[in-house]
Amino acid sequence: MTQPNNRPLILAVDDEASNLQLLRQILQDHYRLLFAKDGARALELARQESPDLVLLDVMMPGMSGYEVCAALKANPATAAIPVIFVTALTDTADELEGFEAGAVDYITKPVSPPIVRARVRTHLSLVRMEELRATRLEIVQRLGLAAEYKDNETGLHVIRMSHFSRILGIAAGMSEAEADDLLHAAPMHDVGKIGIPDRILQKPGPLDPDEWKIMQSHVTIGAEIIGEHEGGMLALASQIALTHHEKYDGSGYPHGLRGDGIPLVGRIVAIADVFDALTSKRPYKKAWTEEEALNFLREQKGRHFDPALVDLFLEQMPAVRAVQQRWAEA
């Protein structure tokens, strides 16, 4: 019976043919397999075939397993491939050296077939989860870009304001993980503009009251597009979409929230979004100078913006300028 060729590909590396044969017997029913008897051949196969996982012996002539693992991690093309050491070395110091070289796990010889299969399955599942996370993140970012292009903005705006948001989030006490979620959620802040008619969104003059009411609905449309989620980055994105036009004094929309009643992420994105909009050139306006934009933030402390967050943003200007330089308009 022909096996499907979309099964995960595993590279097994060991200088003893009997060990490779044992791994073949354990794994061949569920995976495609490659074999190498030395480090140089292992690196060559890893570069050419991009296996999903490497099972690597430690004690080999020529390059040791530690050296092979370090070389894999030093090459961007192979750095993400998980490496599991399969070795007779059982000392804690040996395991530590393996993990420091970049391995994700350690299986001791003589190997147990159920343990080998379980460890391989676990780490391939983690790889798959990371791939799904990266795909979801790219979809979220591109949906955010779609809203900006509809609004005659550039994709660089959402990149800059998202990084401003992360910088301010860290300054406000967020953990690195929380700030990363904010970075990835912020591009969705104006996704609701997809639902606003072009005659309103791209009107060159002031909006009349009816048009303004429709324009304001982009925040609730955005939250509906993203949907309700119990937690994680999408829940954060929905919260940002709904609250980034609330104002600290309660004069914002859609719910007239006031002060700390506005979620922290909404207060952060409000500052990041407005600052980048002010300092960016648009068809309908010139870019404000940095000082003009910062003076506006200062003037709006306690009115539009959270005063404490404005002060923190001012303290982070070196990092903000670095983002502006890296993602400057052409």
mmCIF file of C-alpha atoms in Angstrom:
data_model
loop_
_atom_site.group_PDB
_atom_site.id
_atom_site.type_symbol
_atom_site.label_atom_id
_atom_site.label_comp_id
_atom_site.label_asym_id
_atom_site.label_seq_id
_atom_site.Cartn_x
_atom_site.Cartn_y
_atom_site.Cartn_z
ATOM 1 C CA MET A 1 0.000 0.000 0.000
ATOM 2 C CA THR A 2 1.417 3.390 -0.992
ATOM 3 C CA GLN A 3 1.885 5.782 1.912
ATOM 4 C CA PRO A 4 0.801 9.425 1.470
ATOM 5 C CA ASN A 5 3.731 11.739 0.762
ATOM 6 C CA ASN A 6 2.346 14.533 2.951
ATOM 7 C CA ARG A 7 3.352 12.728 6.152
ATOM 8 C CA PRO A 8 5.898 14.595 8.319
ATOM 9 C CA LEU A 9 9.517 14.058 7.302
ATOM 10 C CA ILE A 10 11.982 12.997 10.014
ATOM 11 C CA LEU A 11 15.764 12.955 9.707
ATOM 12 C CA ALA A 12 17.445 10.316 11.916
ATOM 13 C CA VAL A 13 21.179 10.702 12.503
ATOM 14 C CA ASP A 14 23.341 7.985 14.096
ATOM 15 C CA ASP A 15 26.691 6.414 13.201
ATOM 16 C CA GLU A 16 25.401 2.935 14.145
ATOM 17 C CA ALA A 17 23.331 1.311 11.402
ATOM 18 C CA SER A 18 21.498 -0.860 13.956
ATOM 19 C CA ASN A 19 20.207 2.228 15.752
ATOM 20 C CA LEU A 20 18.936 3.717 12.508
ATOM 21 C CA GLN A 21 17.223 0.420 11.665
ATOM 22 C CA LEU A 22 15.469 0.424 15.040
ATOM 23 C CA LEU A 23 14.213 3.977 14.491
ATOM 24 C CA ARG A 24 12.988 2.908 11.051
ATOM 25 C CA GLN A 25 10.956 0.097 12.578
ATOM 26 C CA ILE A 26 9.484 2.394 15.224
ATOM 27 C CA LEU A 27 8.511 5.288 12.931
ATOM 28 C CA GLN A 28 8.104 4.084 9.345
ATOM 29 C CA ASP A 29 4.351 3.420 9.590
ATOM 30 C CA HIS A 30 3.556 7.054 10.327
ATOM 31 C CA TYR A 31 6.369 9.198 8.953
ATOM 32 C CA ARG A 32 8.658 9.637 5.986
ATOM 33 C CA LEU A 33 12.260 9.047 6.997
ATOM 34 C CA LEU A 34 15.731 10.214 6.023
ATOM 35 C CA PHE A 35 18.931 8.747 7.446
ATOM 36 C CA ALA A 36 22.466 10.049 7.958
ATOM 37 C CA LYS A 37 25.480 8.390 9.590
ATOM 38 C CA ASP A 38 27.531 11.533 10.246
ATOM 39 C CA GLY A 39 27.106 15.200 10.999
ATOM 40 C CA ALA A 40 28.184 16.541 7.620
ATOM 41 C CA ARG A 41 25.626 14.402 5.784
ATOM 42 C CA ALA A 42 22.964 15.347 8.332
ATOM 43 C CA LEU A 43 23.520 19.064 7.706
ATOM 44 C CA GLU A 44 23.436 18.512 3.947
ATOM 45 C CA LEU A 45 20.129 16.626 4.128
ATOM 46 C CA ALA A 46 18.633 19.181 6.507
ATOM 47 C CA ARG A 47 19.416 21.997 4.069
ATOM 48 C CA GLN A 48 18.187 20.098 1.026
ATOM 49 C CA GLU A 49 15.070 18.385 2.395
ATOM 50 C CA SER A 50 13.892 20.646 5.269
ATOM 51 C CA PRO A 51 12.735 17.831 7.578
ATOM 52 C CA ASP A 52 10.026 18.519 10.132
ATOM 53 C CA LEU A 53 12.120 17.060 12.973
ATOM 54 C CA VAL A 54 15.636 15.681 13.573
ATOM 55 C CA LEU A 55 16.486 12.712 15.812
ATOM 56 C CA LEU A 56 20.165 13.156 16.570
ATOM 57 C CA ASP A 57 22.788 10.951 18.216
ATOM 58 C CA VAL A 58 25.368 12.760 20.363
ATOM 59 C CA MET A 59 28.494 10.588 20.234
ATOM 60 C CA MET A 60 29.525 10.370 16.586
ATOM 61 C CA PRO A 61 32.918 10.465 14.855
ATOM 62 C CA GLY A 62 33.789 13.828 13.365
ATOM 63 C CA MET A 63 31.083 16.289 14.360
ATOM 64 C CA SER A 64 29.326 15.527 17.624
ATOM 65 C CA GLY A 65 25.574 15.793 17.899
ATOM 66 C CA TYR A 66 25.991 18.997 19.898
ATOM 67 C CA GLU A 67 28.009 20.529 17.055
ATOM 68 C CA VAL A 68 25.454 19.406 14.472
ATOM 69 C CA CYS A 69 22.618 20.886 16.510
ATOM 70 C CA ALA A 70 24.459 24.182 16.954
ATOM 71 C CA ALA A 71 25.111 24.341 13.205
ATOM 72 C CA LEU A 72 21.437 23.705 12.453
ATOM 73 C CA LYS A 73 20.387 26.506 14.805
ATOM 74 C CA ALA A 74 22.967 28.899 13.338
ATOM 75 C CA ASN A 75 21.521 28.536 9.834
ATOM 76 C CA PRO A 76 18.268 30.536 9.327
ATOM 77 C CA ALA A 77 17.091 27.908 6.833
ATOM 78 C CA THR A 78 17.219 25.117 9.443
ATOM 79 C CA ALA A 79 17.022 26.989 12.765
ATOM 80 C CA ALA A 80 13.320 26.283 13.309
ATOM 81 C CA ILE A 81 13.612 22.497 12.883
ATOM 82 C CA PRO A 82 13.159 20.843 16.294
ATOM 83 C CA VAL A 83 16.012 18.553 17.368
ATOM 84 C CA ILE A 84 15.614 15.619 19.762
ATOM 85 C CA PHE A 85 18.805 14.022 21.023
ATOM 86 C CA VAL A 86 18.772 10.205 21.150
ATOM 87 C CA THR A 87 21.769 9.117 23.203
ATOM 88 C CA ALA A 88 23.196 6.755 25.788
ATOM 89 C CA LEU A 89 24.484 9.736 27.767
ATOM 90 C CA THR A 90 22.331 10.112 30.857
ATOM 91 C CA ASP A 91 24.191 12.618 33.002
ATOM 92 C CA THR A 92 22.346 15.837 33.849
ATOM 93 C CA ALA A 93 25.265 17.863 32.539
ATOM 94 C CA ASP A 94 24.954 16.102 29.183
ATOM 95 C CA GLU A 95 21.264 16.937 28.980
ATOM 96 C CA LEU A 96 21.995 20.564 29.868
ATOM 97 C CA GLU A 97 24.602 20.782 27.116
ATOM 98 C CA GLY A 98 22.059 19.406 24.667
ATOM 99 C CA PHE A 99 19.417 21.937 25.596
ATOM 100 C CA GLU A 100 21.960 24.757 25.445
ATOM 101 C CA ALA A 101 22.841 23.634 21.920
ATOM 102 C CA GLY A 102 19.189 24.141 20.963
ATOM 103 C CA ALA A 103 17.545 20.730 21.373
ATOM 104 C CA VAL A 104 13.894 20.506 22.416
ATOM 105 C CA ASP A 105 14.033 17.074 24.042
ATOM 106 C CA TYR A 106 16.266 14.184 25.129
ATOM 107 C CA ILE A 107 15.586 10.448 24.688
ATOM 108 C CA THR A 108 17.974 7.978 26.312
ATOM 109 C CA LYS A 109 19.153 4.687 24.822
ATOM 110 C CA PRO A 110 18.148 1.931 24.765
ATOM 111 C CA VAL A 111 15.054 3.585 23.326
ATOM 112 C CA SER A 112 11.488 2.615 24.154
ATOM 113 C CA PRO A 113 9.320 2.572 20.998
ATOM 114 C CA PRO A 114 6.248 4.077 22.757
ATOM 115 C CA ILE A 115 8.384 6.900 24.198
ATOM 116 C CA VAL A 116 9.993 7.659 20.837
ATOM 117 C CA ARG A 117 6.607 7.799 19.115
ATOM 118 C CA ALA A 118 5.101 9.943 21.872
ATOM 119 C CA ARG A 119 7.965 12.454 21.925
ATOM 120 C CA VAL A 120 8.004 12.739 18.137
ATOM 121 C CA ARG A 121 4.224 13.197 18.017
ATOM 122 C CA THR A 122 4.318 15.860 20.736
ATOM 123 C CA HIS A 123 6.983 17.999 19.123
ATOM 124 C CA LEU A 124 5.469 17.742 15.657
ATOM 125 C CA SER A 125 2.173 18.926 17.197
ATOM 126 C CA LEU A 126 3.967 21.928 18.678
ATOM 127 C CA VAL A 127 5.407 22.748 15.255
ATOM 128 C CA ARG A 128 1.942 22.537 13.740
ATOM 129 C CA MET A 129 0.508 24.811 16.426
ATOM 130 C CA GLU A 130 3.199 27.405 15.737
ATOM 131 C CA GLU A 131 2.471 27.233 12.001
ATOM 132 C CA LEU A 132 -1.238 27.776 12.664
ATOM 133 C CA ARG A 133 -0.457 30.681 14.989
ATOM 134 C CA ALA A 134 1.763 32.311 12.368
ATOM 135 C CA THR A 135 -0.895 31.837 9.687
ATOM 136 C CA ARG A 136 -3.615 33.309 11.889
ATOM 137 C CA LEU A 137 -1.400 36.256 12.724
ATOM 138 C CA GLU A 138 -0.703 36.977 9.056
ATOM 139 C CA ILE A 139 -4.432 36.859 8.251
ATOM 140 C CA VAL A 140 -5.153 39.305 11.079
ATOM 141 C CA GLN A 141 -2.435 41.683 9.910
ATOM 142 C CA ARG A 142 -3.567 41.579 6.292
ATOM 143 C CA LEU A 143 -7.176 42.232 7.247
ATOM 144 C CA GLY A 144 -5.956 45.278 9.147
ATOM 145 C CA LEU A 145 -4.039 46.433 6.082
ATOM 146 C CA ALA A 146 -7.170 46.021 3.945
ATOM 147 C CA ALA A 147 -9.013 48.531 6.118
ATOM 148 C CA GLU A 148 -6.160 51.031 5.883
ATOM 149 C CA TYR A 149 -5.980 50.832 2.086
ATOM 150 C CA LYS A 150 -9.732 51.429 1.855
ATOM 151 C CA ASP A 151 -9.218 54.549 3.959
ATOM 152 C CA ASN A 152 -6.443 55.867 1.682
ATOM 153 C CA GLU A 153 -3.871 55.088 4.340
ATOM 154 C CA THR A 154 -0.665 53.154 3.800
ATOM 155 C CA GLY A 155 0.149 49.778 5.263
ATOM 156 C CA LEU A 156 3.049 51.403 7.068
ATOM 157 C CA HIS A 157 0.627 53.280 9.327
ATOM 158 C CA VAL A 158 -0.629 50.098 10.980
ATOM 159 C CA ILE A 159 2.916 48.818 11.338
ATOM 160 C CA ARG A 160 4.157 51.983 13.036
ATOM 161 C CA MET A 161 1.181 52.486 15.341
ATOM 162 C CA SER A 162 1.286 48.823 16.349
ATOM 163 C CA HIS A 163 4.921 49.145 17.385
ATOM 164 C CA PHE A 164 4.168 52.418 19.195
ATOM 165 C CA SER A 165 1.434 50.518 21.055
ATOM 166 C CA ARG A 166 3.847 47.761 22.059
ATOM 167 C CA ILE A 167 6.420 50.285 23.284
ATOM 168 C CA LEU A 168 3.800 52.075 25.365
ATOM 169 C CA GLY A 169 2.383 48.803 26.655
ATOM 170 C CA ILE A 170 5.777 47.743 28.003
ATOM 171 C CA ALA A 171 6.232 51.167 29.592
ATOM 172 C CA ALA A 172 2.799 50.809 31.219
ATOM 173 C CA GLY A 173 3.794 47.521 32.864
ATOM 174 C CA MET A 174 2.699 44.875 30.397
ATOM 175 C CA SER A 175 4.708 41.676 30.171
ATOM 176 C CA GLU A 176 6.565 40.894 26.960
ATOM 177 C CA ALA A 177 3.894 38.353 26.008
ATOM 178 C CA GLU A 178 1.056 40.806 26.675
ATOM 179 C CA ALA A 179 2.815 43.520 24.694
ATOM 180 C CA ASP A 180 3.374 41.122 21.803
ATOM 181 C CA ASP A 181 -0.353 40.333 21.741
ATOM 182 C CA LEU A 182 -1.017 44.074 21.662
ATOM 183 C CA LEU A 183 1.447 44.498 18.790
ATOM 184 C CA HIS A 184 -0.353 41.826 16.791
ATOM 185 C CA ALA A 185 -3.892 42.953 17.681
ATOM 186 C CA ALA A 186 -3.459 46.690 17.065
ATOM 187 C CA PRO A 187 -3.502 46.453 13.226
ATOM 188 C CA MET A 188 -7.165 45.464 13.504
ATOM 189 C CA HIS A 189 -8.189 48.717 15.215
ATOM 190 C CA ASP A 190 -9.931 50.194 12.153
ATOM 191 C CA VAL A 191 -11.022 46.987 10.423
ATOM 192 C CA GLY A 192 -14.639 48.161 10.753
ATOM 193 C CA LYS A 193 -13.994 50.812 8.098
ATOM 194 C CA ILE A 194 -14.448 48.001 5.597
ATOM 195 C CA GLY A 195 -18.161 48.414 6.315
ATOM 196 C CA ILE A 196 -18.284 52.200 5.809
ATOM 197 C CA PRO A 197 -19.446 53.456 2.368
ATOM 198 C CA ASP A 198 -16.695 55.019 0.259
ATOM 199 C CA ARG A 199 -18.764 58.188 -0.226
ATOM 200 C CA ILE A 200 -18.349 58.826 3.500
ATOM 201 C CA LEU A 201 -14.949 57.311 4.120
ATOM 202 C CA GLN A 202 -13.318 59.211 1.268
ATOM 203 C CA LYS A 203 -15.345 62.432 1.390
ATOM 204 C CA PRO A 204 -12.911 65.350 0.975
ATOM 205 C CA GLY A 205 -14.904 67.788 3.116
ATOM 206 C CA PRO A 206 -16.463 67.673 6.602
ATOM 207 C CA LEU A 207 -19.059 65.020 7.339
ATOM 208 C CA ASP A 208 -22.625 66.055 8.109
ATOM 209 C CA PRO A 209 -24.243 64.711 11.325
ATOM 210 C CA ASP A 210 -25.813 61.706 9.597
ATOM 211 C CA GLU A 211 -22.567 60.830 7.853
ATOM 212 C CA TRP A 212 -20.629 61.198 11.089
ATOM 213 C CA LYS A 213 -23.004 58.811 12.824
ATOM 214 C CA ILE A 214 -22.343 56.239 10.096
ATOM 215 C CA MET A 215 -18.587 56.823 10.346
ATOM 216 C CA GLN A 216 -18.661 56.246 14.095
ATOM 217 C CA SER A 217 -20.261 52.848 13.537
ATOM 218 C CA HIS A 218 -16.931 51.498 12.263
ATOM 219 C CA VAL A 219 -15.934 50.657 15.842
ATOM 220 C CA THR A 220 -18.916 48.379 16.444
ATOM 221 C CA ILE A 221 -18.618 46.925 12.934
ATOM 222 C CA GLY A 222 -14.957 46.149 13.670
ATOM 223 C CA ALA A 223 -15.799 44.381 16.911
ATOM 224 C CA GLU A 224 -18.471 42.357 15.107
ATOM 225 C CA ILE A 225 -16.067 41.387 12.308
ATOM 226 C CA ILE A 226 -13.457 40.151 14.783
ATOM 227 C CA GLY A 227 -16.109 38.420 16.890
ATOM 228 C CA GLU A 228 -16.322 37.407 20.521
ATOM 229 C CA HIS A 229 -13.462 35.411 21.992
ATOM 230 C CA GLU A 230 -12.847 34.269 25.555
ATOM 231 C CA GLY A 231 -9.212 35.313 25.515
ATOM 232 C CA GLY A 232 -6.063 35.687 23.494
ATOM 233 C CA MET A 233 -5.020 38.036 20.757
ATOM 234 C CA LEU A 234 -8.373 38.131 18.939
ATOM 235 C CA ALA A 235 -10.213 39.080 22.121
ATOM 236 C CA LEU A 236 -7.729 41.917 22.530
ATOM 237 C CA ALA A 237 -8.233 42.987 18.899
ATOM 238 C CA SER A 238 -12.004 43.137 19.382
ATOM 239 C CA GLN A 239 -11.596 45.234 22.522
ATOM 240 C CA ILE A 240 -9.244 47.629 20.725
ATOM 241 C CA ALA A 241 -11.541 47.988 17.717
ATOM 242 C CA LEU A 242 -14.451 48.877 19.987
ATOM 243 C CA THR A 243 -12.726 51.266 22.408
ATOM 244 C CA HIS A 244 -9.888 53.125 20.643
ATOM 245 C CA HIS A 245 -12.139 56.158 19.982
ATOM 246 C CA GLU A 246 -13.284 56.474 23.585
ATOM 247 C CA LYS A 247 -11.871 59.569 25.278
ATOM 248 C CA TYR A 248 -10.539 59.915 28.780
ATOM 249 C CA ASP A 249 -13.083 62.632 29.705
ATOM 250 C CA GLY A 250 -16.028 60.518 28.520
ATOM 251 C CA SER A 251 -16.700 62.464 25.307
ATOM 252 C CA GLY A 252 -15.681 59.629 22.967
ATOM 253 C CA TYR A 253 -17.661 56.890 21.264
ATOM 254 C CA PRO A 254 -19.388 54.459 21.042
ATOM 255 C CA HIS A 255 -20.237 54.226 24.765
ATOM 256 C CA GLY A 256 -18.842 57.395 26.297
ATOM 257 C CA LEU A 257 -16.522 55.472 28.605
ATOM 258 C CA ARG A 258 -14.446 57.569 30.996
ATOM 259 C CA GLY A 259 -10.993 57.308 32.590
ATOM 260 C CA ASP A 260 -9.944 53.849 33.672
ATOM 261 C CA GLY A 261 -13.331 52.588 32.515
ATOM 262 C CA ILE A 262 -11.718 52.529 29.082
ATOM 263 C CA PRO A 263 -9.664 49.317 28.721
ATOM 264 C CA LEU A 264 -5.933 49.937 28.933
ATOM 265 C CA VAL A 265 -5.362 48.683 25.389
ATOM 266 C CA GLY A 266 -7.927 51.139 24.051
ATOM 267 C CA ARG A 267 -6.231 54.018 25.844
ATOM 268 C CA ILE A 268 -2.824 52.930 24.524
ATOM 269 C CA VAL A 269 -3.916 52.526 20.906
ATOM 270 C CA ALA A 270 -5.691 55.911 20.985
ATOM 271 C CA ILE A 271 -2.346 57.624 21.618
ATOM 272 C CA ALA A 272 -0.365 55.490 19.175
ATOM 273 C CA ASP A 273 -2.926 55.879 16.391
ATOM 274 C CA VAL A 274 -3.369 59.649 16.727
ATOM 275 C CA PHE A 275 0.360 60.358 17.022
ATOM 276 C CA ASP A 276 1.151 58.463 13.836
ATOM 277 C CA ALA A 277 -1.783 60.000 11.979
ATOM 278 C CA LEU A 278 -0.657 63.504 12.952
ATOM 279 C CA THR A 279 2.982 62.969 11.977
ATOM 280 C CA SER A 280 2.165 61.299 8.643
ATOM 281 C CA LYS A 281 1.594 63.066 5.337
ATOM 282 C CA ARG A 282 -1.769 62.376 3.725
ATOM 283 C CA PRO A 283 -3.364 63.587 0.460
ATOM 284 C CA TYR A 284 -5.568 65.926 2.491
ATOM 285 C CA LYS A 285 -2.929 67.270 4.940
ATOM 286 C CA LYS A 286 0.729 67.885 5.602
ATOM 287 C CA ALA A 287 2.572 65.916 8.245
ATOM 288 C CA TRP A 288 2.794 67.677 11.597
ATOM 289 C CA THR A 289 6.207 68.078 13.136
ATOM 290 C CA GLU A 290 7.054 65.870 16.073
ATOM 291 C CA GLU A 291 6.866 68.816 18.443
ATOM 292 C CA GLU A 292 3.446 69.865 17.124
ATOM 293 C CA ALA A 293 2.123 66.344 17.609
ATOM 294 C CA LEU A 294 3.600 66.037 21.095
ATOM 295 C CA ASN A 295 2.143 69.407 22.070
ATOM 296 C CA PHE A 296 -1.257 68.123 20.950
ATOM 297 C CA LEU A 297 -0.854 65.059 23.174
ATOM 298 C CA ARG A 298 0.092 67.309 26.084
ATOM 299 C CA GLU A 299 -2.881 69.606 25.482
ATOM 300 C CA GLN A 300 -5.251 66.640 25.375
ATOM 301 C CA LYS A 301 -4.048 65.062 28.634
ATOM 302 C CA GLY A 302 -7.112 64.304 30.721
ATOM 303 C CA ARG A 303 -9.423 65.143 27.824
ATOM 304 C CA HIS A 304 -8.776 62.816 24.910
ATOM 305 C CA PHE A 305 -5.898 60.847 26.417
ATOM 306 C CA ASP A 306 -4.905 59.154 29.661
ATOM 307 C CA PRO A 307 -2.474 61.654 31.288
ATOM 308 C CA ALA A 308 -0.205 58.975 32.743
ATOM 309 C CA LEU A 309 0.068 57.206 29.389
ATOM 310 C CA VAL A 310 0.896 60.455 27.605
ATOM 311 C CA ASP A 311 3.761 61.028 30.048
ATOM 312 C CA LEU A 312 5.021 57.492 29.453
ATOM 313 C CA PHE A 313 4.794 57.962 25.687
ATOM 314 C CA LEU A 314 6.866 61.147 25.901
ATOM 315 C CA GLU A 315 9.527 59.227 27.829
ATOM 316 C CA GLN A 316 9.683 56.605 25.062
ATOM 317 C CA MET A 317 10.356 59.010 22.181
ATOM 318 C CA PRO A 318 13.805 57.559 21.319
ATOM 319 C CA ALA A 319 12.180 54.177 20.684
ATOM 320 C CA VAL A 320 9.282 55.826 18.855
ATOM 321 C CA ARG A 321 11.687 57.668 16.538
ATOM 322 C CA ALA A 322 13.490 54.407 15.795
ATOM 323 C CA VAL A 323 10.193 52.887 14.637
ATOM 324 C CA GLN A 324 9.497 55.945 12.458
ATOM 325 C CA GLN A 325 12.900 55.668 10.824
ATOM 326 C CA ARG A 326 12.607 51.938 10.198
ATOM 327 C CA TRP A 327 9.154 52.173 8.621
ATOM 328 C CA ALA A 328 9.315 55.597 7.019
ATOM 329 C CA GLU A 329 7.134 56.491 4.047
ATOM 330 C CA ALA A 330 8.909 56.327 0.704
#
